[in-house]
CSV table of C-alpha atoms in Angstrom, one decimal:
chain,number,residue,atom,x,y,z
A,1,MET,CA,1.5,79.2,-4.9
A,2,HIS,CA,5.0,78.2,-3.7
A,3,LEU,CA,3.3,76.1,-1.0
A,4,ALA,CA,1.3,74.2,-3.7
A,5,GLN,CA,4.5,73.6,-5.8
A,6,ARG,CA,6.4,72.2,-2.7
A,7,THR,CA,3.4,69.9,-2.0
A,8,LEU,CA,3.4,68.6,-5.6
A,9,ARG,CA,7.2,67.9,-5.5
A,10,ARG,CA,6.8,65.9,-2.3
A,11,ALA,CA,4.0,63.9,-3.7
A,12,ALA,CA,6.0,63.2,-6.8
A,13,SER,CA,9.0,62.1,-4.7
A,14,ALA,CA,6.8,59.8,-2.6
A,15,ALA,CA,5.4,58.2,-5.8
A,16,THR,CA,8.9,57.6,-7.1
A,17,VAL,CA,10.0,55.9,-3.9
A,18,ALA,CA,6.9,53.7,-4.0
A,19,LEU,CA,7.6,52.7,-7.6
A,20,LEU,CA,11.2,51.8,-6.8
A,21,ALA,CA,10.1,49.7,-3.8
A,22,ALA,CA,7.7,47.8,-6.0
A,23,ALA,CA,10.4,47.2,-8.6
A,24,VAL,CA,12.7,45.8,-5.9
A,25,GLY,CA,9.9,43.6,-4.5
A,26,CYS,CA,9.4,42.1,-8.0
A,27,ALA,CA,13.0,41.5,-8.7
A,28,PRO,CA,14.4,37.9,-8.7
A,29,GLN,CA,15.6,36.8,-5.3
A,30,PRO,CA,19.1,35.4,-4.8
A,31,GLU,CA,19.3,31.7,-5.6
A,32,ASP,CA,20.6,30.7,-2.1
A,33,ASN,CA,17.6,32.2,-0.4
A,34,ALA,CA,15.1,30.5,-2.8
A,35,SER,CA,16.8,27.1,-2.3
A,36,ALA,CA,16.7,27.4,1.4
A,37,LYS,CA,13.0,28.2,1.3
A,38,ALA,CA,12.3,25.3,-1.0
A,39,SER,CA,14.3,22.8,1.0
A,40,GLY,CA,12.6,23.8,4.2
A,41,THR,CA,9.1,23.5,2.8
A,42,THR,CA,9.1,19.7,2.6
A,43,GLY,CA,10.3,19.1,6.1
A,44,GLU,CA,7.9,21.5,7.5
A,45,ALA,CA,5.0,20.0,5.5
A,46,CYS,CA,5.7,16.5,6.9
A,47,ALA,CA,5.8,17.7,10.6
A,48,LYS,CA,2.8,16.7,12.8
A,49,GLY,CA,0.3,19.5,12.8
A,50,ALA,CA,1.3,20.5,9.3
A,51,LEU,CA,0.0,17.4,7.6
A,52,GLY,CA,-3.3,17.9,5.8
A,53,THR,CA,-5.0,14.8,7.1
A,54,ARG,CA,-8.7,14.1,6.8
A,55,THR,CA,-9.2,15.0,10.4
A,56,SER,CA,-6.9,17.5,12.1
A,57,GLY,CA,-4.6,15.7,14.6
A,58,LYS,CA,-5.7,12.3,13.5
A,59,LEU,CA,-4.5,9.7,10.9
A,60,THR,CA,-7.3,7.9,9.2
A,61,ILE,CA,-6.3,4.4,8.0
A,62,ALA,CA,-8.5,2.1,5.9
A,63,THR,CA,-8.4,-1.7,5.3
A,64,ASP,CA,-10.9,-4.4,4.3
A,65,GLU,CA,-13.1,-6.5,6.5
A,66,PRO,CA,-12.4,-9.2,7.5
A,67,ALA,CA,-8.8,-8.3,8.2
A,68,TYR,CA,-6.9,-11.5,7.4
A,69,GLU,CA,-4.0,-13.1,9.3
A,70,PRO,CA,-1.0,-12.9,9.2
A,71,TRP,CA,-1.5,-9.3,8.1
A,72,PHE,CA,-3.8,-8.5,11.1
A,73,LYS,CA,-4.6,-10.5,14.3
A,74,ASP,CA,-8.0,-11.5,15.5
A,75,ASP,CA,-9.7,-9.4,12.8
A,76,LYS,CA,-8.8,-6.3,14.8
A,77,PRO,CA,-6.6,-3.8,12.8
A,78,ALA,CA,-6.4,-1.4,15.8
A,79,ASN,CA,-4.7,-3.9,18.2
A,80,GLY,CA,-1.2,-3.4,16.6
A,81,LYS,CA,-0.8,-7.1,16.0
A,82,GLY,CA,-0.1,-8.7,12.6
A,83,PHE,CA,2.3,-7.4,10.0
A,84,GLU,CA,0.2,-4.6,8.4
A,85,SER,CA,-1.2,-3.4,11.7
A,86,ALA,CA,2.4,-3.1,13.1
A,87,VAL,CA,3.6,-1.4,9.9
A,88,THR,CA,0.7,1.1,10.2
A,89,TYR,CA,1.6,2.2,13.7
A,90,ALA,CA,5.3,2.3,12.8
A,91,VAL,CA,4.5,4.7,9.9
A,92,ALA,CA,2.2,6.7,12.2
A,93,LYS,CA,5.0,7.1,14.7
A,94,GLN,CA,7.4,8.3,12.0
A,95,LEU,CA,4.8,10.9,11.0
A,96,GLY,CA,4.5,12.0,14.7
A,97,TYR,CA,1.2,10.3,15.6
A,98,ASP,CA,0.6,8.3,18.7
A,99,LYS,CA,-1.4,5.0,18.6
A,100,SER,CA,-4.4,6.9,20.0
A,101,ASP,CA,-4.3,9.3,17.1
A,102,VAL,CA,-4.9,6.5,14.5
A,103,VAL,CA,-8.5,6.0,13.4
A,104,TRP,CA,-9.5,2.9,11.4
A,105,GLN,CA,-12.2,2.6,8.8
A,106,THR,CA,-13.4,-0.3,6.5
A,107,VAL,CA,-12.9,0.1,2.8
A,108,PRO,CA,-13.4,-2.9,0.4
A,109,PHE,CA,-10.2,-4.1,-1.4
A,110,ASN,CA,-11.2,-3.0,-4.9
A,111,LYS,CA,-12.6,0.3,-3.8
A,112,ALA,CA,-9.3,1.3,-2.2
A,113,PHE,CA,-7.6,1.8,-5.5
A,114,ALA,CA,-10.6,2.7,-7.7
A,115,PRO,CA,-10.8,6.2,-9.1
A,116,GLY,CA,-12.4,8.8,-6.9
A,117,VAL,CA,-11.8,10.9,-3.8
A,118,LYS,CA,-10.8,8.8,-0.8
A,119,THR,CA,-12.2,9.0,2.7
A,120,PHE,CA,-8.9,7.9,4.3
A,121,ASP,CA,-5.4,9.2,4.6
A,122,PHE,CA,-3.9,5.9,3.4
A,123,ASP,CA,-5.1,2.4,2.9
A,124,ILE,CA,-3.1,-0.8,3.9
A,125,ASN,CA,-4.5,-4.0,2.5
A,126,GLN,CA,-1.9,-6.0,0.6
A,127,VAL,CA,-2.3,-3.8,-2.5
A,128,SER,CA,0.4,-4.4,-5.0
A,129,ILE,CA,1.9,-1.4,-6.7
A,130,SER,CA,1.3,-1.3,-10.4
A,131,ALA,CA,1.4,1.2,-13.3
A,132,GLU,CA,-2.3,0.6,-14.0
A,133,ARG,CA,-3.4,1.4,-10.4
A,134,LYS,CA,-1.1,4.4,-10.3
A,135,LYS,CA,-3.4,6.0,-12.9
A,136,ALA,CA,-6.1,6.3,-10.2
A,137,VAL,CA,-4.3,6.5,-6.9
A,138,ASP,CA,-0.9,7.3,-5.4
A,139,PHE,CA,1.3,4.7,-3.7
A,140,SER,CA,4.0,5.0,-1.1
A,141,SER,CA,7.2,3.2,-1.7
A,142,GLY,CA,6.9,-0.6,-1.1
A,143,TYR,CA,6.7,-1.8,2.5
A,144,TYR,CA,6.8,-5.6,1.6
A,145,ASP,CA,8.3,-7.6,-1.2
A,146,VAL,CA,5.9,-10.4,-2.1
A,147,ARG,CA,5.5,-13.5,-4.1
A,148,GLN,CA,2.4,-15.3,-5.2
A,149,ALA,CA,1.8,-19.0,-4.2
A,150,VAL,CA,-0.5,-21.9,-5.2
A,151,ILE,CA,-2.6,-23.8,-2.7
A,152,ALA,CA,-4.2,-27.2,-3.4
A,153,LEU,CA,-5.9,-29.9,-1.3
A,154,LYS,CA,-3.5,-32.7,-0.3
A,155,GLY,CA,-3.8,-35.7,-2.6
A,156,SER,CA,-5.3,-33.8,-5.5
A,157,LYS,CA,-3.8,-33.7,-8.9
A,158,ALA,CA,-3.0,-30.0,-8.5
A,159,ALA,CA,-1.1,-30.7,-5.3
A,160,GLN,CA,1.4,-32.9,-7.4
A,161,ALA,CA,2.3,-30.0,-9.7
A,162,LYS,CA,6.1,-29.4,-10.0
A,163,SER,CA,6.0,-26.7,-12.7
A,164,ILE,CA,3.8,-24.0,-14.2
A,165,ALA,CA,3.1,-26.3,-17.1
A,166,ASP,CA,1.5,-28.8,-14.6
A,167,LEU,CA,-1.0,-26.2,-13.7
A,168,LYS,CA,-2.3,-25.4,-17.1
A,169,ASP,CA,-5.1,-28.0,-17.1
A,170,VAL,CA,-6.4,-27.4,-13.6
A,171,LYS,CA,-9.2,-25.2,-12.4
A,172,LEU,CA,-7.6,-22.2,-10.6
A,173,GLY,CA,-9.2,-19.4,-8.6
A,174,ALA,CA,-8.2,-16.1,-6.9
A,175,GLN,CA,-9.7,-12.9,-5.6
A,176,VAL,CA,-10.8,-10.5,-8.2
A,177,GLY,CA,-8.7,-7.4,-8.9
A,178,THR,CA,-5.5,-9.0,-7.4
A,179,THR,CA,-2.1,-9.8,-8.8
A,180,SER,CA,-2.9,-13.4,-7.7
A,181,LEU,CA,-5.5,-13.5,-10.5
A,182,ASN,CA,-3.1,-11.7,-12.8
A,183,TYR,CA,-0.5,-14.4,-12.3
A,184,ILE,CA,-3.1,-17.1,-13.3
A,185,ASP,CA,-3.9,-15.2,-16.5
A,186,ASP,CA,-0.4,-13.9,-17.4
A,187,VAL,CA,2.0,-16.6,-16.1
A,188,VAL,CA,0.0,-19.9,-15.9
A,189,LYS,CA,-2.2,-19.1,-18.9
A,190,PRO,CA,-4.5,-22.0,-18.1
A,191,THR,CA,-6.7,-23.8,-20.6
A,192,ARG,CA,-9.7,-23.4,-18.3
A,193,GLN,CA,-11.2,-20.1,-17.4
A,194,PRO,CA,-10.1,-19.2,-13.8
A,195,ALA,CA,-12.7,-18.4,-11.2
A,196,ALA,CA,-12.7,-14.9,-9.7
A,197,TYR,CA,-14.0,-14.3,-6.2
A,198,ALA,CA,-14.9,-11.1,-4.4
A,199,LYS,CA,-13.0,-12.1,-1.3
A,200,ASN,CA,-10.4,-14.7,-0.3
A,201,ASP,CA,-12.9,-16.3,2.0
A,202,GLN,CA,-15.0,-17.3,-1.0
A,203,ALA,CA,-11.9,-18.6,-2.8
A,204,LYS,CA,-11.0,-20.8,0.2
A,205,SER,CA,-14.6,-22.1,0.4
A,206,ALA,CA,-14.5,-23.0,-3.3
A,207,LEU,CA,-11.2,-24.9,-2.7
A,208,LYS,CA,-12.7,-26.8,0.3
A,209,ASN,CA,-15.9,-27.7,-1.7
A,210,GLY,CA,-13.9,-28.8,-4.8
A,211,GLN,CA,-15.2,-26.1,-7.0
A,212,VAL,CA,-11.6,-25.3,-8.0
A,213,ASP,CA,-8.5,-27.4,-7.9
A,214,ALA,CA,-6.2,-24.7,-6.5
A,215,ILE,CA,-6.2,-21.1,-5.5
A,216,VAL,CA,-3.5,-18.4,-5.8
A,217,VAL,CA,-2.7,-16.0,-2.9
A,218,ASP,CA,0.3,-14.2,-1.6
A,219,LEU,CA,2.9,-16.5,0.1
A,220,PRO,CA,2.4,-15.4,3.7
A,221,THR,CA,-1.4,-15.8,3.4
A,222,ALA,CA,-0.8,-19.2,1.8
A,223,PHE,CA,1.2,-20.3,4.9
A,224,TYR,CA,-1.5,-19.1,7.2
A,225,ILE,CA,-4.4,-20.7,5.2
A,226,THR,CA,-2.7,-24.1,5.1
A,227,ALA,CA,-1.6,-24.0,8.8
A,228,ALA,CA,-4.8,-22.7,10.4
A,229,GLU,CA,-7.8,-22.5,8.0
A,230,VAL,CA,-7.6,-25.3,5.4
A,231,THR,CA,-5.4,-27.8,7.1
A,232,ASP,CA,-5.9,-30.5,4.5
A,233,ALA,CA,-4.4,-28.2,1.9
A,234,LYS,CA,-0.7,-27.6,1.0
A,235,ILE,CA,1.4,-25.0,-0.7
A,236,VAL,CA,2.2,-26.4,-4.1
A,237,GLY,CA,4.8,-23.7,-4.8
A,238,GLN,CA,5.5,-20.1,-5.3
A,239,PHE,CA,6.0,-18.1,-8.5
A,240,GLU,CA,9.2,-16.3,-9.4
A,241,ASN,CA,8.8,-12.5,-9.7
A,242,THR,CA,8.2,-11.5,-13.3
A,243,GLY,CA,10.3,-8.7,-14.7
A,244,GLY,CA,13.2,-6.8,-13.1
A,245,THR,CA,11.2,-5.1,-10.3
A,246,PRO,CA,9.9,-7.3,-7.5
A,247,GLU,CA,6.2,-7.1,-6.7
A,248,GLN,CA,5.6,-4.9,-3.7
A,249,PHE,CA,2.7,-3.9,-1.5
A,250,GLY,CA,2.4,-0.1,-1.1
A,251,LEU,CA,0.2,2.2,1.0
A,252,VAL,CA,-2.6,3.6,-1.1
A,253,LEU,CA,-3.3,7.4,-1.1
A,254,ASP,CA,-5.6,9.7,-3.0
A,255,LYS,CA,-4.3,10.7,-6.4
A,256,GLY,CA,-2.1,13.7,-6.0
A,257,SER,CA,-2.3,13.6,-2.2
A,258,ALA,CA,0.0,16.1,-0.4
A,259,LEU,CA,0.7,13.3,2.1
A,260,THR,CA,2.3,10.9,-0.5
A,261,PRO,CA,5.9,12.4,-0.1
A,262,CYS,CA,5.6,12.3,3.7
A,263,VAL,CA,4.3,8.7,3.9
A,264,THR,CA,6.9,7.5,1.4
A,265,LYS,CA,9.6,9.2,3.4
A,266,ALA,CA,8.3,7.4,6.5
A,267,VAL,CA,8.3,4.0,4.8
A,268,ASP,CA,11.8,4.5,3.4
A,269,ALA,CA,13.1,5.4,6.9
A,270,LEU,CA,11.5,2.3,8.4
A,271,ARG,CA,13.2,0.1,5.7
A,272,GLN,CA,16.5,1.8,6.1
A,273,ASP,CA,16.7,1.5,9.9
A,274,GLY,CA,15.6,-2.1,9.9
A,275,THR,CA,12.2,-1.7,11.4
A,276,LEU,CA,10.3,-3.3,8.4
A,277,ALA,CA,12.7,-6.3,8.5
A,278,SER,CA,12.1,-6.7,12.2
A,279,ILE,CA,8.3,-6.5,11.9
A,280,GLU,CA,8.4,-9.0,9.0
A,281,LYS,CA,10.5,-11.4,11.1
A,282,GLN,CA,8.0,-11.2,13.9
A,283,TRP,CA,4.8,-11.7,12.0
A,284,LEU,CA,5.8,-13.4,8.7
A,285,SER,CA,8.6,-15.6,9.9
A,286,GLU,CA,7.0,-18.8,8.4
A,287,ALA,CA,6.7,-17.3,5.0
A,288,VAL,CA,10.4,-17.7,4.1
A,289,ASP,CA,10.5,-20.7,1.8
A,290,ALA,CA,8.4,-22.8,-0.6
A,291,PRO,CA,9.2,-24.6,-3.9
A,292,VAL,CA,9.6,-22.4,-6.9
A,293,LEU,CA,7.4,-23.1,-9.8
A,294,LYS,CA,9.1,-22.6,-13.2
């Protein structure tokens, strides 16, 4: 009988200790410990090997085909030549990936920022950051500040334009889904319906064939087109940025991607240390000046 009582007392004591331990485990932790844990999480999550990429140990990058100059060279995104190819490999290096770890895939321009799960870690394809697009995808911080420009055949009426008002009665064209087309609709507000094309190649062909009087593209592309592709065309001028925030190209990621903070951190570091400026100078040096249309 006494042995049974002692056994019961020991069992009760053990239960009490277990309850106290559970209570301590559920108690709030000191603020300094919680902060330390939180601050360390982001850094650890952005370390190579900790990134939740589509393929472990690889960084999958998407862009459209063809890959236009001066953003890419010789239609080969993987060669590291051209502004966006160089930016891609600089971001990859910041994230801890070697050039051999980068895998490229083709994704059409409009599909890159359409709603739906992505097949890439990020897309780079002169995609301007906008509030509307942010409803469907994430963006990194901007890697390039861009302006839109107008190209027309030399000797044409459109080529003589000195202001936005001079463009209102000409037939304009641009790639569909781009800020170039938005500038036609929202800034020029032409009297004639603008032509929208699936690709810039189609817009350039329309210009050559006289189907449109002028096309709108980003300024670096305008310099390349007039220098190497449509040599009888000229840059009529560039538009001023509308609003207080400059138009910027951003890397496109899946909506809610865990990679977004890491990729943004990498882009910010490249801007801060001068790498983006150096890459821009190397590949976009000609795109520095053009008449401003007001």
